[in-house]
Amino acid sequence: MGDELFLICICGHLLLTAAVYFVVQSRGGRLQAATEAGIVLLMPGAGLLAICAARILHSMGFMQSHINPHKLMNKNDVFTNLISYDENVIPLHDTFLVDDVQIKRKVFLDAVKQNVLDNPKVLRMATYDTDREIAYYAVSMISGHIEELESGMAELEKELEQAGDDMELIRRYAELLGDYLQQDYVDALTKKEKRQVYIGLMGRLLQEEPDNAAYWQAKISQEIVQEHYEEAEKDCRMFQQAFPDREEPYLLCVKLYFAMGEPELIRGKLSELKSSRARLSPEALRILRYWGGAFREGL
């Protein structure tokens, strides 16, 4: 009789453990279900009481007073949500390496809300994600951002028609237009037209601020994309004359000559860069090493 009673208790305990697992899994993830079921299994009676007490305290907001809810992996979890993350530490692109779908969505959505404008490449990557929710959210954010840019540009265009050569309005318009040109989900014809407008705006701004290196870089970069090589080469020379001790004009010339398919001109410009007094960045050193190897191999 004692053995039968013990067997009944064991079976009942296992059934209770399984019931806890399936109930928690229906409301949370597998990891959460396994954690709570394990507690029930290893602590007969007391484990179930501990979980019930933890959930009651959680529903009353007791545990939230010690934990930042914004940093929880899953707000429905009680035990596994003690694992937190910091979106200022974890690179946004690393969220795609997370296997758990729910955690991946939570980390991605929280991070991208704070970094959407600084991570256009990550958003583009997210549009191809196998998780439809993440892909849909990324496309929605990109589309919404493009609509905001178009609306802002339309308003500034009206103001510019009335204000004329208001340089502050031109700067704001150029900033929005520059952001607009970086968006992938804009048709090629519209981009080409807007790019030409942007080049003109940079020219006007450079008339007011000829020593602004950022304007030179923006103008030349778009001229290269538009295949306005003669104008880009002329601007590169002017940029280099204005900033002979900076690496940017040399690197833009290299980019231009690469687009033109002129390896000898690339070699000459890199020689100028090496003999200049420009303080080279890691990127510039990498380019020098790469092209040095390419020239040695006769490419």
mmCIF file of C-alpha atoms in Angstrom:
data_model
loop_
_atom_site.group_PDB
_atom_site.id
_atom_site.type_symbol
_atom_site.label_atom_id
_atom_site.label_comp_id
_atom_site.label_asym_id
_atom_site.label_seq_id
_atom_site.Cartn_x
_atom_site.Cartn_y
_atom_site.Cartn_z
ATOM 1 C CA MET A 1 0.000 0.000 0.000
ATOM 2 C CA GLY A 2 2.858 2.374 0.830
ATOM 3 C CA ASP A 3 4.593 1.714 -2.491
ATOM 4 C CA GLU A 4 1.384 2.361 -4.429
ATOM 5 C CA LEU A 5 0.804 5.632 -2.569
ATOM 6 C CA PHE A 6 4.406 6.717 -3.270
ATOM 7 C CA LEU A 7 3.977 5.882 -6.978
ATOM 8 C CA ILE A 8 0.731 7.858 -7.114
ATOM 9 C CA CYS A 9 2.446 10.853 -5.515
ATOM 10 C CA ILE A 10 5.327 10.660 -8.002
ATOM 11 C CA CYS A 11 2.946 10.476 -10.977
ATOM 12 C CA GLY A 12 0.871 13.339 -9.594
ATOM 13 C CA HIS A 13 3.971 15.437 -9.093
ATOM 14 C CA LEU A 14 5.130 14.756 -12.665
ATOM 15 C CA LEU A 15 1.683 15.606 -14.027
ATOM 16 C CA LEU A 16 1.699 18.835 -12.001
ATOM 17 C CA THR A 17 5.163 19.682 -13.373
ATOM 18 C CA ALA A 18 4.000 19.030 -16.953
ATOM 19 C CA ALA A 19 0.881 21.120 -16.376
ATOM 20 C CA VAL A 20 2.989 24.033 -15.113
ATOM 21 C CA TYR A 21 5.255 23.732 -18.166
ATOM 22 C CA PHE A 22 2.424 23.814 -20.708
ATOM 23 C CA VAL A 23 0.528 26.607 -18.924
ATOM 24 C CA VAL A 24 3.614 28.846 -18.722
ATOM 25 C CA GLN A 25 4.651 28.009 -22.294
ATOM 26 C CA SER A 26 1.250 29.171 -23.584
ATOM 27 C CA ARG A 27 1.836 32.562 -21.959
ATOM 28 C CA GLY A 28 5.605 32.927 -22.333
ATOM 29 C CA GLY A 29 8.595 31.248 -23.969
ATOM 30 C CA ARG A 30 10.025 27.760 -23.649
ATOM 31 C CA LEU A 31 12.911 28.940 -21.501
ATOM 32 C CA GLN A 32 10.516 30.507 -19.003
ATOM 33 C CA ALA A 33 8.360 27.369 -18.970
ATOM 34 C CA ALA A 34 11.361 25.093 -18.448
ATOM 35 C CA THR A 35 12.650 27.307 -15.616
ATOM 36 C CA GLU A 36 9.405 27.318 -13.663
ATOM 37 C CA ALA A 37 8.701 23.623 -14.345
ATOM 38 C CA GLY A 38 12.202 22.793 -13.096
ATOM 39 C CA ILE A 39 11.565 24.654 -9.850
ATOM 40 C CA VAL A 40 8.308 22.751 -9.333
ATOM 41 C CA LEU A 41 10.023 19.434 -10.109
ATOM 42 C CA LEU A 42 13.032 19.945 -7.827
ATOM 43 C CA MET A 43 11.074 21.496 -4.960
ATOM 44 C CA PRO A 44 7.893 19.451 -4.484
ATOM 45 C CA GLY A 45 5.191 21.594 -3.001
ATOM 46 C CA ALA A 46 7.478 24.485 -2.089
ATOM 47 C CA GLY A 47 8.375 25.085 -5.733
ATOM 48 C CA LEU A 48 4.773 25.626 -6.751
ATOM 49 C CA LEU A 49 4.222 27.948 -3.802
ATOM 50 C CA ALA A 50 7.360 29.923 -4.704
ATOM 51 C CA ILE A 51 6.225 30.397 -8.301
ATOM 52 C CA CYS A 52 2.711 31.425 -7.260
ATOM 53 C CA ALA A 53 4.160 33.907 -4.761
ATOM 54 C CA ALA A 54 6.563 35.296 -7.372
ATOM 55 C CA ARG A 55 3.766 35.801 -9.889
ATOM 56 C CA ILE A 56 1.549 37.481 -7.302
ATOM 57 C CA LEU A 57 4.365 39.857 -6.339
ATOM 58 C CA HIS A 58 5.085 40.475 -10.011
ATOM 59 C CA SER A 59 1.449 41.353 -10.734
ATOM 60 C CA MET A 60 1.440 43.738 -7.752
ATOM 61 C CA GLY A 61 4.477 45.572 -9.159
ATOM 62 C CA PHE A 62 6.788 44.554 -6.316
ATOM 63 C CA MET A 63 9.581 43.261 -8.552
ATOM 64 C CA GLN A 64 9.338 46.158 -10.996
ATOM 65 C CA SER A 65 10.489 48.564 -8.315
ATOM 66 C CA HIS A 66 13.924 46.956 -8.482
ATOM 67 C CA ILE A 67 14.135 46.297 -12.221
ATOM 68 C CA ASN A 68 13.925 48.705 -15.120
ATOM 69 C CA PRO A 69 10.990 47.350 -17.229
ATOM 70 C CA HIS A 70 12.439 48.949 -20.370
ATOM 71 C CA LYS A 71 15.418 46.619 -20.143
ATOM 72 C CA LEU A 72 13.562 43.348 -19.604
ATOM 73 C CA MET A 73 13.933 40.714 -22.284
ATOM 74 C CA ASN A 74 10.256 39.758 -22.004
ATOM 75 C CA LYS A 75 7.807 41.573 -19.765
ATOM 76 C CA ASN A 76 5.678 38.408 -19.375
ATOM 77 C CA ASP A 77 8.544 36.480 -17.753
ATOM 78 C CA VAL A 78 9.111 36.303 -14.005
ATOM 79 C CA PHE A 79 12.460 34.517 -13.647
ATOM 80 C CA THR A 80 14.151 34.821 -17.032
ATOM 81 C CA ASN A 81 13.372 38.510 -17.249
ATOM 82 C CA LEU A 82 16.074 39.134 -14.673
ATOM 83 C CA ILE A 83 18.478 38.927 -17.652
ATOM 84 C CA SER A 84 18.710 42.489 -18.933
ATOM 85 C CA TYR A 85 20.436 44.219 -21.806
ATOM 86 C CA ASP A 86 21.604 47.730 -22.573
ATOM 87 C CA GLU A 87 20.833 49.045 -26.062
ATOM 88 C CA ASN A 88 23.696 51.528 -25.653
ATOM 89 C CA VAL A 89 26.165 48.630 -25.313
ATOM 90 C CA ILE A 90 24.855 45.905 -27.647
ATOM 91 C CA PRO A 91 25.467 46.795 -31.327
ATOM 92 C CA LEU A 92 22.125 46.913 -33.116
ATOM 93 C CA HIS A 93 23.238 44.587 -35.904
ATOM 94 C CA ASP A 94 24.019 41.886 -33.291
ATOM 95 C CA THR A 95 20.306 41.504 -32.568
ATOM 96 C CA PHE A 96 20.058 39.436 -35.749
ATOM 97 C CA LEU A 97 22.241 36.787 -34.077
ATOM 98 C CA VAL A 98 19.648 36.120 -31.361
ATOM 99 C CA ASP A 99 17.856 32.791 -31.880
ATOM 100 C CA ASP A 100 14.827 33.299 -29.639
ATOM 101 C CA VAL A 101 12.191 35.061 -31.758
ATOM 102 C CA GLN A 102 10.480 36.883 -28.904
ATOM 103 C CA ILE A 103 13.726 38.152 -27.398
ATOM 104 C CA LYS A 104 15.000 39.119 -30.851
ATOM 105 C CA ARG A 105 11.889 41.185 -31.553
ATOM 106 C CA LYS A 106 12.035 42.883 -28.153
ATOM 107 C CA VAL A 107 15.719 43.780 -28.423
ATOM 108 C CA PHE A 108 15.427 44.926 -32.022
ATOM 109 C CA LEU A 109 12.287 47.018 -31.617
ATOM 110 C CA ASP A 110 13.521 48.723 -28.442
ATOM 111 C CA ALA A 111 16.928 49.448 -29.951
ATOM 112 C CA VAL A 112 15.759 50.623 -33.349
ATOM 113 C CA LYS A 113 13.288 53.079 -31.825
ATOM 114 C CA GLN A 114 16.218 54.946 -30.311
ATOM 115 C CA ASN A 115 18.662 54.505 -33.191
ATOM 116 C CA VAL A 116 16.522 54.531 -36.346
ATOM 117 C CA LEU A 117 18.114 57.635 -37.856
ATOM 118 C CA ASP A 118 21.644 56.503 -36.978
ATOM 119 C CA ASN A 119 21.272 52.975 -38.319
ATOM 120 C CA PRO A 120 19.860 53.083 -41.877
ATOM 121 C CA LYS A 121 22.011 50.112 -42.906
ATOM 122 C CA VAL A 122 20.667 48.029 -40.039
ATOM 123 C CA LEU A 123 17.104 48.904 -40.993
ATOM 124 C CA ARG A 124 17.796 47.858 -44.577
ATOM 125 C CA MET A 125 19.174 44.575 -43.252
ATOM 126 C CA ALA A 126 16.046 44.111 -41.151
ATOM 127 C CA THR A 127 13.761 44.376 -44.194
ATOM 128 C CA TYR A 128 15.156 41.017 -45.353
ATOM 129 C CA ASP A 129 14.861 39.308 -41.970
ATOM 130 C CA THR A 130 13.041 35.973 -41.869
ATOM 131 C CA ASP A 131 10.853 37.251 -39.038
ATOM 132 C CA ARG A 132 7.960 38.986 -40.783
ATOM 133 C CA GLU A 133 7.194 41.209 -37.811
ATOM 134 C CA ILE A 134 10.719 42.650 -37.769
ATOM 135 C CA ALA A 135 10.788 43.035 -41.579
ATOM 136 C CA TYR A 136 7.374 44.743 -41.609
ATOM 137 C CA TYR A 137 8.361 47.079 -38.769
ATOM 138 C CA ALA A 138 11.613 48.038 -40.514
ATOM 139 C CA VAL A 139 9.860 48.761 -43.816
ATOM 140 C CA SER A 140 7.215 50.801 -41.980
ATOM 141 C CA MET A 141 9.860 52.899 -40.208
ATOM 142 C CA ILE A 142 11.796 53.507 -43.431
ATOM 143 C CA SER A 143 8.619 54.470 -45.294
ATOM 144 C CA GLY A 144 7.507 56.736 -42.470
ATOM 145 C CA HIS A 145 10.897 58.437 -42.354
ATOM 146 C CA ILE A 146 10.817 59.041 -46.122
ATOM 147 C CA GLU A 147 7.333 60.547 -45.841
ATOM 148 C CA GLU A 148 8.507 62.862 -43.065
ATOM 149 C CA LEU A 149 11.468 63.979 -45.179
ATOM 150 C CA GLU A 150 9.266 64.639 -48.212
ATOM 151 C CA SER A 151 6.794 66.593 -46.090
ATOM 152 C CA GLY A 152 9.575 68.657 -44.507
ATOM 153 C CA MET A 153 11.175 69.383 -47.878
ATOM 154 C CA ALA A 154 7.836 70.469 -49.352
ATOM 155 C CA GLU A 155 7.316 72.946 -46.504
ATOM 156 C CA LEU A 156 10.817 74.365 -46.869
ATOM 157 C CA GLU A 157 10.406 74.696 -50.635
ATOM 158 C CA LYS A 158 7.367 76.908 -50.042
ATOM 159 C CA GLU A 159 9.272 79.003 -47.507
ATOM 160 C CA LEU A 160 12.222 79.363 -49.889
ATOM 161 C CA GLU A 161 9.927 80.614 -52.642
ATOM 162 C CA GLN A 162 8.854 83.430 -50.351
ATOM 163 C CA ALA A 163 12.120 84.091 -48.497
ATOM 164 C CA GLY A 164 14.482 83.850 -51.473
ATOM 165 C CA ASP A 165 18.163 83.453 -50.548
ATOM 166 C CA ASP A 166 17.680 82.701 -46.860
ATOM 167 C CA MET A 167 20.843 80.740 -46.095
ATOM 168 C CA GLU A 168 19.441 79.214 -42.928
ATOM 169 C CA LEU A 169 16.482 77.787 -44.850
ATOM 170 C CA ILE A 170 18.858 76.563 -47.558
ATOM 171 C CA ARG A 171 20.973 74.768 -44.941
ATOM 172 C CA ARG A 172 17.940 73.086 -43.439
ATOM 173 C CA TYR A 173 16.645 72.100 -46.858
ATOM 174 C CA ALA A 174 20.056 70.718 -47.864
ATOM 175 C CA GLU A 175 20.233 68.690 -44.648
ATOM 176 C CA LEU A 176 16.848 67.090 -45.308
ATOM 177 C CA LEU A 177 17.709 66.495 -48.946
ATOM 178 C CA GLY A 178 21.015 64.861 -48.018
ATOM 179 C CA ASP A 179 19.183 62.473 -45.705
ATOM 180 C CA TYR A 180 16.617 61.806 -48.429
ATOM 181 C CA LEU A 181 19.315 60.814 -50.919
ATOM 182 C CA GLN A 182 20.606 58.170 -48.518
ATOM 183 C CA GLN A 183 17.292 56.320 -48.528
ATOM 184 C CA ASP A 184 17.175 53.162 -50.619
ATOM 185 C CA TYR A 185 13.401 53.123 -51.100
ATOM 186 C CA VAL A 186 13.357 56.165 -53.367
ATOM 187 C CA ASP A 187 13.081 55.589 -57.105
ATOM 188 C CA ALA A 188 16.184 56.206 -59.215
ATOM 189 C CA LEU A 189 14.683 58.982 -61.344
ATOM 190 C CA THR A 190 13.580 61.011 -58.317
ATOM 191 C CA LYS A 191 16.969 60.509 -56.722
ATOM 192 C CA LYS A 192 18.748 61.707 -59.839
ATOM 193 C CA GLU A 193 16.659 64.883 -59.965
ATOM 194 C CA LYS A 194 17.043 65.569 -56.246
ATOM 195 C CA ARG A 195 20.758 64.858 -56.416
ATOM 196 C CA GLN A 196 21.201 67.587 -58.997
ATOM 197 C CA VAL A 197 19.283 70.000 -56.769
ATOM 198 C CA TYR A 198 21.495 68.983 -53.853
ATOM 199 C CA ILE A 199 24.672 69.672 -55.822
ATOM 200 C CA GLY A 200 23.342 73.152 -56.629
ATOM 201 C CA LEU A 201 22.546 73.786 -52.966
ATOM 202 C CA MET A 202 26.043 72.743 -51.915
ATOM 203 C CA GLY A 203 27.458 75.162 -54.486
ATOM 204 C CA ARG A 204 25.421 78.018 -53.041
ATOM 205 C CA LEU A 205 26.474 77.133 -49.507
ATOM 206 C CA LEU A 206 30.123 76.986 -50.540
ATOM 207 C CA GLN A 207 29.853 80.508 -51.918
ATOM 208 C CA GLU A 208 28.985 81.613 -48.392
ATOM 209 C CA GLU A 209 31.344 79.209 -46.600
ATOM 210 C CA PRO A 210 34.204 78.204 -48.922
ATOM 211 C CA ASP A 211 36.152 76.775 -45.974
ATOM 212 C CA ASN A 212 33.449 74.272 -45.009
ATOM 213 C CA ALA A 213 34.995 70.851 -45.676
ATOM 214 C CA ALA A 214 31.706 69.015 -45.153
ATOM 215 C CA TYR A 215 30.071 70.933 -48.008
ATOM 216 C CA TRP A 216 32.990 70.123 -50.322
ATOM 217 C CA GLN A 217 32.765 66.429 -49.504
ATOM 218 C CA ALA A 218 28.997 66.323 -49.975
ATOM 219 C CA LYS A 219 29.116 68.152 -53.307
ATOM 220 C CA ILE A 220 31.951 66.097 -54.798
ATOM 221 C CA SER A 221 30.486 62.793 -53.627
ATOM 222 C CA GLN A 222 27.188 63.479 -55.364
ATOM 223 C CA GLU A 223 28.948 64.717 -58.501
ATOM 224 C CA ILE A 224 30.770 61.388 -58.695
ATOM 225 C CA VAL A 225 27.493 59.484 -58.354
ATOM 226 C CA GLN A 226 25.964 61.667 -61.076
ATOM 227 C CA GLU A 227 29.046 60.948 -63.233
ATOM 228 C CA HIS A 228 29.856 64.645 -63.533
ATOM 229 C CA TYR A 229 33.526 63.768 -63.569
ATOM 230 C CA GLU A 230 34.920 67.021 -64.968
ATOM 231 C CA GLU A 231 33.105 69.110 -62.381
ATOM 232 C CA ALA A 232 34.077 66.680 -59.634
ATOM 233 C CA GLU A 233 37.753 66.805 -60.658
ATOM 234 C CA LYS A 234 37.686 70.587 -60.676
ATOM 235 C CA ASP A 235 36.111 70.657 -57.220
ATOM 236 C CA CYS A 236 38.649 68.101 -55.949
ATOM 237 C CA ARG A 237 41.486 70.406 -56.963
ATOM 238 C CA MET A 238 39.823 73.367 -55.248
ATOM 239 C CA PHE A 239 39.137 71.270 -52.162
ATOM 240 C CA GLN A 240 42.752 70.136 -52.015
ATOM 241 C CA GLN A 241 44.002 73.697 -52.414
ATOM 242 C CA ALA A 242 41.785 74.812 -49.542
ATOM 243 C CA PHE A 243 42.785 71.848 -47.317
ATOM 244 C CA PRO A 244 46.228 70.588 -48.391
ATOM 245 C CA ASP A 245 46.896 69.039 -44.995
ATOM 246 C CA ARG A 246 43.731 66.964 -44.795
ATOM 247 C CA GLU A 247 43.235 63.475 -46.201
ATOM 248 C CA GLU A 248 39.639 63.970 -47.405
ATOM 249 C CA PRO A 249 40.366 65.755 -50.731
ATOM 250 C CA TYR A 250 42.946 63.105 -51.669
ATOM 251 C CA LEU A 251 40.595 60.242 -50.847
ATOM 252 C CA LEU A 252 37.766 61.841 -52.796
ATOM 253 C CA CYS A 253 40.095 62.121 -55.787
ATOM 254 C CA VAL A 254 40.917 58.434 -55.433
ATOM 255 C CA LYS A 255 37.204 57.666 -55.391
ATOM 256 C CA LEU A 256 36.708 59.818 -58.487
ATOM 257 C CA TYR A 257 39.567 58.234 -60.424
ATOM 258 C CA PHE A 258 38.336 54.780 -59.479
ATOM 259 C CA ALA A 259 34.905 55.629 -60.912
ATOM 260 C CA MET A 260 36.625 56.937 -64.038
ATOM 261 C CA GLY A 261 38.763 53.795 -64.327
ATOM 262 C CA GLU A 262 42.102 55.638 -64.136
ATOM 263 C CA PRO A 263 44.607 53.540 -62.115
ATOM 264 C CA GLU A 264 47.565 55.792 -62.986
ATOM 265 C CA LEU A 265 45.761 58.823 -61.624
ATOM 266 C CA ILE A 266 44.949 56.845 -58.480
ATOM 267 C CA ARG A 267 48.628 55.993 -58.069
ATOM 268 C CA GLY A 268 49.639 59.637 -58.457
ATOM 269 C CA LYS A 269 47.060 60.890 -55.964
ATOM 270 C CA LEU A 270 48.071 58.296 -53.380
ATOM 271 C CA SER A 271 51.683 59.385 -53.793
ATOM 272 C CA GLU A 272 50.601 62.961 -53.139
ATOM 273 C CA LEU A 273 48.750 61.827 -50.033
ATOM 274 C CA LYS A 274 51.774 59.957 -48.674
ATOM 275 C CA SER A 275 54.039 62.955 -49.233
ATOM 276 C CA SER A 276 51.562 65.406 -47.703
ATOM 277 C CA ARG A 277 51.443 66.455 -44.063
ATOM 278 C CA ALA A 278 47.942 65.038 -43.649
ATOM 279 C CA ARG A 279 47.360 63.002 -40.515
ATOM 280 C CA LEU A 280 46.085 59.679 -41.834
ATOM 281 C CA SER A 281 43.132 57.891 -40.329
ATOM 282 C CA PRO A 282 42.924 54.079 -40.101
ATOM 283 C CA GLU A 283 40.639 54.155 -43.145
ATOM 284 C CA ALA A 284 43.188 56.111 -45.186
ATOM 285 C CA LEU A 285 45.960 53.730 -44.140
ATOM 286 C CA ARG A 286 43.817 50.780 -45.142
ATOM 287 C CA ILE A 287 43.240 52.309 -48.589
ATOM 288 C CA LEU A 288 46.956 52.958 -49.024
ATOM 289 C CA ARG A 289 47.809 49.387 -48.093
ATOM 290 C CA TYR A 290 45.127 47.975 -50.360
ATOM 291 C CA TRP A 291 46.046 49.985 -53.433
ATOM 292 C CA GLY A 292 49.734 49.505 -52.771
ATOM 293 C CA GLY A 293 49.193 45.748 -52.951
ATOM 294 C CA ALA A 294 46.955 46.088 -56.002
ATOM 295 C CA PHE A 295 49.588 48.091 -57.891
ATOM 296 C CA ARG A 296 52.326 45.619 -56.981
ATOM 297 C CA GLU A 297 50.199 42.837 -58.429
ATOM 298 C CA GLY A 298 49.626 44.864 -61.596
ATOM 299 C CA LEU A 299 45.909 45.380 -61.144
#
